[in-house]
mmCIF file of C-alpha atoms in Angstrom:
data_model
loop_
_atom_site.group_PDB
_atom_site.id
_atom_site.type_symbol
_atom_site.label_atom_id
_atom_site.label_comp_id
_atom_site.label_asym_id
_atom_site.label_seq_id
_atom_site.Cartn_x
_atom_site.Cartn_y
_atom_site.Cartn_z
ATOM 1 C CA UNK D 780 -23.926 13.683 3.854
ATOM 2 C CA UNK D 781 -23.863 10.027 4.607
ATOM 3 C CA UNK D 782 -21.730 8.007 3.212
ATOM 4 C CA UNK D 783 -21.643 5.086 1.493
ATOM 5 C CA UNK D 784 -23.215 2.286 3.430
ATOM 6 C CA UNK D 785 -22.013 -1.793 3.519
ATOM 7 C CA UNK D 786 -22.922 -4.622 5.224
ATOM 8 C CA UNK D 787 -23.097 -7.084 7.004
ATOM 9 C CA UNK D 788 -19.428 -5.362 8.019
ATOM 10 C CA UNK D 789 -17.714 -9.526 8.840
ATOM 11 C CA UNK D 790 -19.408 -13.075 7.942
ATOM 12 C CA UNK D 791 -17.532 -16.757 8.135
ATOM 13 C CA UNK D 792 -19.545 -19.015 6.072
ATOM 14 C CA UNK D 793 -17.848 -22.520 4.719
ATOM 15 C CA UNK D 794 -16.750 -23.324 1.282
ATOM 16 C CA UNK D 795 -20.282 -23.487 -1.042
ATOM 17 C CA UNK D 796 -22.330 -21.960 1.106
ATOM 18 C CA UNK D 797 -23.950 -18.572 -0.651
ATOM 19 C CA UNK D 798 -23.707 -15.092 0.440
ATOM 20 C CA UNK D 799 -24.624 -11.543 -0.262
ATOM 21 C CA UNK D 800 -23.439 -8.766 0.766
ATOM 22 C CA UNK D 801 -25.258 -5.086 0.312
ATOM 23 C CA UNK D 802 -24.656 -2.072 -0.483
ATOM 24 C CA UNK D 803 -26.630 1.765 0.013
ATOM 25 C CA UNK D 804 -24.036 4.317 -2.298
ATOM 26 C CA UNK D 805 -24.146 8.401 -1.772
ATOM 27 C CA UNK D 806 -27.685 9.707 -2.532
ATOM 28 C CA UNK D 807 -28.219 11.142 -6.391
ATOM 29 C CA UNK D 808 -25.105 8.850 -7.272
ATOM 30 C CA UNK D 809 -25.711 7.059 -10.509
ATOM 31 C CA UNK D 810 -22.417 5.535 -10.799
ATOM 32 C CA UNK D 811 -21.486 2.510 -8.257
ATOM 33 C CA UNK D 812 -19.158 -0.011 -8.017
ATOM 34 C CA UNK D 813 -18.303 -3.903 -6.176
ATOM 35 C CA UNK D 814 -14.733 -4.712 -6.011
ATOM 36 C CA UNK D 815 -12.866 -7.409 -4.349
ATOM 37 C CA UNK D 816 -9.578 -7.155 -2.751
ATOM 38 C CA UNK D 817 -7.438 -10.007 -1.236
ATOM 39 C CA UNK D 818 -4.676 -9.426 1.248
ATOM 40 C CA UNK D 819 -1.895 -8.012 -0.208
ATOM 41 C CA UNK D 820 -2.589 -6.276 -3.557
ATOM 42 C CA UNK D 821 -5.759 -3.102 -3.996
ATOM 43 C CA UNK D 822 -8.673 -3.359 -5.398
ATOM 44 C CA UNK D 823 -10.380 -5.195 -8.252
ATOM 45 C CA UNK D 824 -13.531 -4.260 -9.811
ATOM 46 C CA UNK D 825 -16.288 -7.203 -10.083
ATOM 47 C CA UNK D 826 -19.381 -5.080 -11.791
ATOM 48 C CA UNK D 827 -19.826 -1.265 -12.214
ATOM 49 C CA UNK D 828 -23.552 -0.117 -12.766
ATOM 50 C CA UNK D 829 -24.530 3.007 -14.045
ATOM 51 C CA UNK D 830 -27.895 3.164 -12.449
ATOM 52 C CA UNK D 831 -29.507 0.585 -12.641
ATOM 53 C CA UNK D 832 -27.308 -1.228 -16.336
ATOM 54 C CA UNK D 833 -24.558 -2.766 -15.640
ATOM 55 C CA UNK D 834 -21.797 -1.246 -17.669
ATOM 56 C CA UNK D 835 -18.737 -3.451 -17.124
ATOM 57 C CA UNK D 836 -18.903 -7.073 -15.990
ATOM 58 C CA UNK D 837 -16.919 -8.578 -17.334
ATOM 59 C CA UNK D 838 -14.419 -9.596 -13.791
ATOM 60 C CA UNK D 839 -16.963 -11.173 -12.055
ATOM 61 C CA UNK D 840 -17.007 -14.466 -11.744
ATOM 62 C CA UNK D 841 -20.312 -15.115 -13.357
ATOM 63 C CA UNK D 842 -19.869 -18.923 -11.966
ATOM 64 C CA UNK D 843 -20.399 -18.294 -8.718
ATOM 65 C CA UNK D 844 -21.373 -14.264 -8.298
ATOM 66 C CA UNK D 845 -24.039 -12.456 -9.279
ATOM 67 C CA UNK D 846 -25.042 -8.672 -8.660
ATOM 68 C CA UNK D 847 -28.069 -6.369 -9.240
ATOM 69 C CA UNK D 848 -29.274 -2.494 -8.484
ATOM 70 C CA UNK D 849 -32.618 -2.427 -8.928
ATOM 71 C CA UNK D 850 -34.349 0.932 -9.433
ATOM 72 C CA UNK D 851 -30.504 2.139 -9.309
ATOM 73 C CA UNK D 852 -30.246 2.442 -6.052
ATOM 74 C CA UNK D 853 -29.621 0.335 -3.350
ATOM 75 C CA UNK D 854 -27.239 -3.198 -4.128
ATOM 76 C CA UNK D 855 -26.306 -6.714 -3.543
ATOM 77 C CA UNK D 856 -23.750 -8.943 -4.433
ATOM 78 C CA UNK D 857 -24.258 -12.916 -4.399
ATOM 79 C CA UNK D 858 -21.329 -15.385 -4.524
ATOM 80 C CA UNK D 859 -22.429 -19.178 -4.303
ATOM 81 C CA UNK D 860 -21.547 -21.386 -3.935
ATOM 82 C CA UNK D 861 -17.677 -20.146 -1.618
ATOM 83 C CA UNK D 862 -14.845 -21.367 -2.696
ATOM 84 C CA UNK D 863 -12.088 -20.853 -0.151
ATOM 85 C CA UNK D 864 -10.167 -17.967 -2.754
ATOM 86 C CA UNK D 865 -13.412 -15.471 -2.722
ATOM 87 C CA UNK D 866 -12.111 -14.590 1.164
ATOM 88 C CA UNK D 867 -11.594 -11.051 0.495
ATOM 89 C CA UNK D 868 -12.501 -7.311 1.605
ATOM 90 C CA UNK D 869 -15.765 -6.983 0.023
ATOM 91 C CA UNK D 870 -15.962 -3.056 -1.051
ATOM 92 C CA UNK D 871 -18.959 -0.903 -2.464
ATOM 93 C CA UNK D 872 -18.278 2.739 -3.855
ATOM 94 C CA UNK D 873 -20.215 5.266 -5.248
ATOM 95 C CA UNK D 874 -19.447 8.014 -7.825
ATOM 96 C CA UNK D 875 -21.699 10.980 -9.580
ATOM 97 C CA UNK D 876 -20.599 10.144 -12.800
ATOM 98 C CA UNK D 877 -19.107 7.885 -14.558
ATOM 99 C CA UNK D 878 -15.776 7.956 -16.662
ATOM 100 C CA UNK D 879 -14.687 11.689 -15.442
ATOM 101 C CA UNK D 880 -16.237 10.705 -11.161
ATOM 102 C CA UNK D 881 -14.729 10.766 -7.951
ATOM 103 C CA UNK D 882 -14.982 7.612 -6.417
ATOM 104 C CA UNK D 883 -16.080 7.452 -2.538
ATOM 105 C CA UNK D 884 -15.478 3.524 -0.856
ATOM 106 C CA UNK D 885 -18.123 2.113 1.708
ATOM 107 C CA UNK D 886 -16.539 0.131 4.299
ATOM 108 C CA UNK D 887 -15.964 -3.957 2.975
ATOM 109 C CA UNK D 888 -17.801 -6.718 3.571
ATOM 110 C CA UNK D 889 -14.336 -8.867 5.050
ATOM 111 C CA UNK D 890 -15.481 -12.146 3.873
ATOM 112 C CA UNK D 891 -13.800 -15.745 5.381
ATOM 113 C CA UNK D 892 -14.548 -18.649 3.583
ATOM 114 C CA UNK D 893 -13.879 -21.662 5.762
ATOM 115 C CA UNK X 1450 -5.144 -3.814 -19.827
ATOM 116 C CA UNK X 1451 -3.925 -1.151 -18.348
ATOM 117 C CA UNK X 1452 -0.889 -1.568 -16.072
ATOM 118 C CA UNK X 1453 -0.440 0.392 -13.134
ATOM 119 C CA UNK X 1454 2.743 -0.210 -10.690
ATOM 120 C CA UNK X 1455 3.539 2.226 -7.427
ATOM 121 C CA UNK X 1456 6.945 2.290 -6.100
ATOM 122 C CA UNK X 1457 7.785 2.326 -3.013
ATOM 123 C CA UNK X 1458 6.199 -0.942 -1.570
ATOM 124 C CA UNK X 1459 7.234 0.015 1.147
ATOM 125 C CA UNK X 1460 8.211 2.353 3.388
ATOM 126 C CA UNK X 1461 9.442 3.242 6.796
ATOM 127 C CA UNK X 1462 9.673 7.147 8.365
ATOM 128 C CA UNK X 1463 10.044 8.659 11.232
ATOM 129 C CA UNK X 1464 7.560 11.174 12.287
ATOM 130 C CA UNK X 1465 8.078 14.929 11.242
ATOM 131 C CA UNK X 1466 10.309 13.453 7.621
ATOM 132 C CA UNK X 1467 9.233 14.016 3.990
ATOM 133 C CA UNK X 1468 8.888 11.434 1.643
ATOM 134 C CA UNK X 1469 7.461 10.273 -2.241
ATOM 135 C CA UNK X 1470 5.143 7.612 -3.322
ATOM 136 C CA UNK X 1471 4.938 7.203 -7.329
ATOM 137 C CA UNK X 1472 2.031 5.774 -9.994
ATOM 138 C CA UNK X 1473 3.394 5.163 -13.045
ATOM 139 C CA UNK X 1474 0.423 3.693 -15.447
ATOM 140 C CA UNK X 1475 1.321 2.042 -19.265
ATOM 141 C CA UNK X 1476 -1.333 3.821 -21.192
ATOM 142 C CA UNK X 1477 -2.958 7.260 -21.635
ATOM 143 C CA UNK X 1478 -5.553 8.161 -18.228
ATOM 144 C CA UNK X 1479 -8.788 9.366 -17.814
ATOM 145 C CA UNK X 1480 -9.018 9.721 -14.710
ATOM 146 C CA UNK X 1481 -6.562 9.562 -11.169
ATOM 147 C CA UNK X 1482 -6.952 9.351 -7.602
ATOM 148 C CA UNK X 1483 -4.287 8.649 -4.782
ATOM 149 C CA UNK X 1484 -6.882 6.950 -1.800
ATOM 150 C CA UNK X 1485 -5.306 6.138 1.187
ATOM 151 C CA UNK X 1486 -6.516 2.505 3.366
ATOM 152 C CA UNK X 1487 -6.331 3.128 7.135
ATOM 153 C CA UNK X 1488 -5.393 0.928 9.299
ATOM 154 C CA UNK X 1489 -8.851 0.022 9.939
ATOM 155 C CA UNK X 1490 -9.594 -0.800 5.870
ATOM 156 C CA UNK X 1491 -11.677 2.438 4.962
ATOM 157 C CA UNK X 1492 -9.775 3.778 1.555
ATOM 158 C CA UNK X 1493 -10.189 8.120 1.701
ATOM 159 C CA UNK X 1494 -10.277 9.985 -0.724
ATOM 160 C CA UNK X 1495 -7.221 12.017 -1.190
ATOM 161 C CA UNK X 1496 -6.603 13.438 -4.217
ATOM 162 C CA UNK X 1497 -8.918 13.046 -8.235
ATOM 163 C CA UNK X 1498 -6.008 14.026 -10.078
ATOM 164 C CA UNK X 1499 -5.962 12.961 -13.707
ATOM 165 C CA UNK X 1500 -3.235 15.794 -14.510
ATOM 166 C CA UNK X 1501 -2.091 19.228 -12.683
ATOM 167 C CA UNK X 1502 -0.850 19.611 -8.981
ATOM 168 C CA UNK X 1503 -2.400 19.689 -6.316
ATOM 169 C CA UNK X 1504 -2.564 20.552 -2.845
ATOM 170 C CA UNK X 1505 -4.366 19.561 0.574
ATOM 171 C CA UNK X 1506 -2.811 20.694 3.828
ATOM 172 C CA UNK X 1507 0.615 18.762 4.267
ATOM 173 C CA UNK X 1508 -0.313 16.950 0.929
ATOM 174 C CA UNK X 1509 0.107 17.462 -3.034
ATOM 175 C CA UNK X 1510 -0.402 15.491 -5.539
ATOM 176 C CA UNK X 1511 1.152 16.297 -9.459
ATOM 177 C CA UNK X 1512 0.075 14.265 -12.300
ATOM 178 C CA UNK X 1513 2.047 14.429 -15.621
ATOM 179 C CA UNK X 1514 -0.375 12.956 -18.044
ATOM 180 C CA UNK X 1515 1.652 13.310 -21.058
ATOM 181 C CA UNK X 1516 3.779 11.077 -19.821
ATOM 182 C CA UNK X 1517 2.188 8.869 -17.492
ATOM 183 C CA UNK X 1518 2.823 8.508 -14.023
ATOM 184 C CA UNK X 1519 1.652 10.940 -10.710
ATOM 185 C CA UNK X 1520 3.507 11.941 -7.595
ATOM 186 C CA UNK X 1521 1.789 12.158 -4.018
ATOM 187 C CA UNK X 1522 4.480 14.081 -1.370
ATOM 188 C CA UNK X 1523 3.901 13.862 2.255
ATOM 189 C CA UNK X 1524 5.346 16.742 4.087
ATOM 190 C CA UNK X 1525 5.736 16.401 7.752
ATOM 191 C CA UNK X 1526 4.611 13.200 8.298
ATOM 192 C CA UNK X 1527 2.465 11.260 11.108
ATOM 193 C CA UNK X 1528 1.757 8.369 12.574
ATOM 194 C CA UNK X 1529 -2.087 9.001 11.817
ATOM 195 C CA UNK X 1530 -0.041 8.581 7.385
ATOM 196 C CA UNK X 1531 0.087 4.501 8.172
ATOM 197 C CA UNK X 1532 -1.749 2.812 5.966
ATOM 198 C CA UNK X 1533 -1.461 2.403 2.490
ATOM 199 C CA UNK X 1534 -1.529 3.950 -0.453
ATOM 200 C CA UNK X 1535 -3.587 3.298 -3.772
ATOM 201 C CA UNK X 1536 -3.183 5.317 -6.626
ATOM 202 C CA UNK X 1537 -6.190 4.233 -9.533
ATOM 203 C CA UNK X 1538 -6.438 4.759 -12.812
ATOM 204 C CA UNK X 1539 -9.157 4.765 -15.518
ATOM 205 C CA UNK X 1540 -7.794 4.395 -19.300
ATOM 206 C CA UNK X 1541 -8.880 7.219 -21.926
ATOM 207 C CA UNK X 1542 -11.440 5.795 -24.885
ATOM 208 C CA UNK X 1543 -14.324 4.486 -23.665
ATOM 209 C CA UNK X 1544 -12.593 1.383 -21.178
ATOM 210 C CA UNK X 1545 -14.689 2.291 -17.800
ATOM 211 C CA UNK X 1546 -13.001 -0.246 -15.468
ATOM 212 C CA UNK X 1547 -10.805 1.809 -13.131
ATOM 213 C CA UNK X 1548 -7.264 -0.509 -11.942
ATOM 214 C CA UNK X 1549 -5.672 0.057 -8.551
ATOM 215 C CA UNK X 1550 -1.868 -0.202 -8.508
ATOM 216 C CA UNK X 1551 -0.456 -2.836 -6.273
ATOM 217 C CA UNK X 1552 -0.057 0.296 -2.871
ATOM 218 C CA UNK X 1553 2.587 1.737 -1.819
ATOM 219 C CA UNK X 1554 3.047 0.560 2.482
ATOM 220 C CA UNK X 1555 3.856 3.410 4.485
ATOM 221 C CA UNK X 1556 5.070 2.901 8.579
ATOM 222 C CA UNK X 1557 5.231 6.703 10.426
ATOM 223 C CA UNK X 1558 7.687 5.995 13.541
ATOM 224 C CA UNK X 1559 7.047 8.224 16.729
#
């Protein structure tokens, strides 16, 4: 079974530029999560989808971050415009069940904003 | 929101030693998972253990949900066990927001 795929693996941009990350979850997994992990900290949930609907986005900075999951499969996370403090690893995870499911993580995208 | 505290924050061991990592949480939870983040940043599932005890090779975990803690045991540690260990919980009662602790950084020396 293929794991969670993410791209790109690394991205360097200047502040005020925009960037997009892509995630393909494990086949059949209904729930998809995007996390931000700042160096030295645990991952922080940004947004959670169940199929193509948003379950929770209370911790997503909506003035600059947006995410979508068209057709309930792949998802993209966008930052526009980026700030220096957005430098982090962005992790995607998927789960076969909401609330009682196990999460499986992709390799992450390391973003550096200069 | 729920508070998740992990201890110790850092741990240095010699190969072959045993260790216990702890995760305390401030409220009742539906889900609890232990992860190992390897030096390349990949988060690897170790256990899904909202309650009870599980074992997988040299690793085992116990969650006492009524007392709001979980323990991860590593026996006969190897250098490949190095990395950061996270616990993640999900509050019971309908809040579907997984919350991670700050992790325990483990270094195993040969």
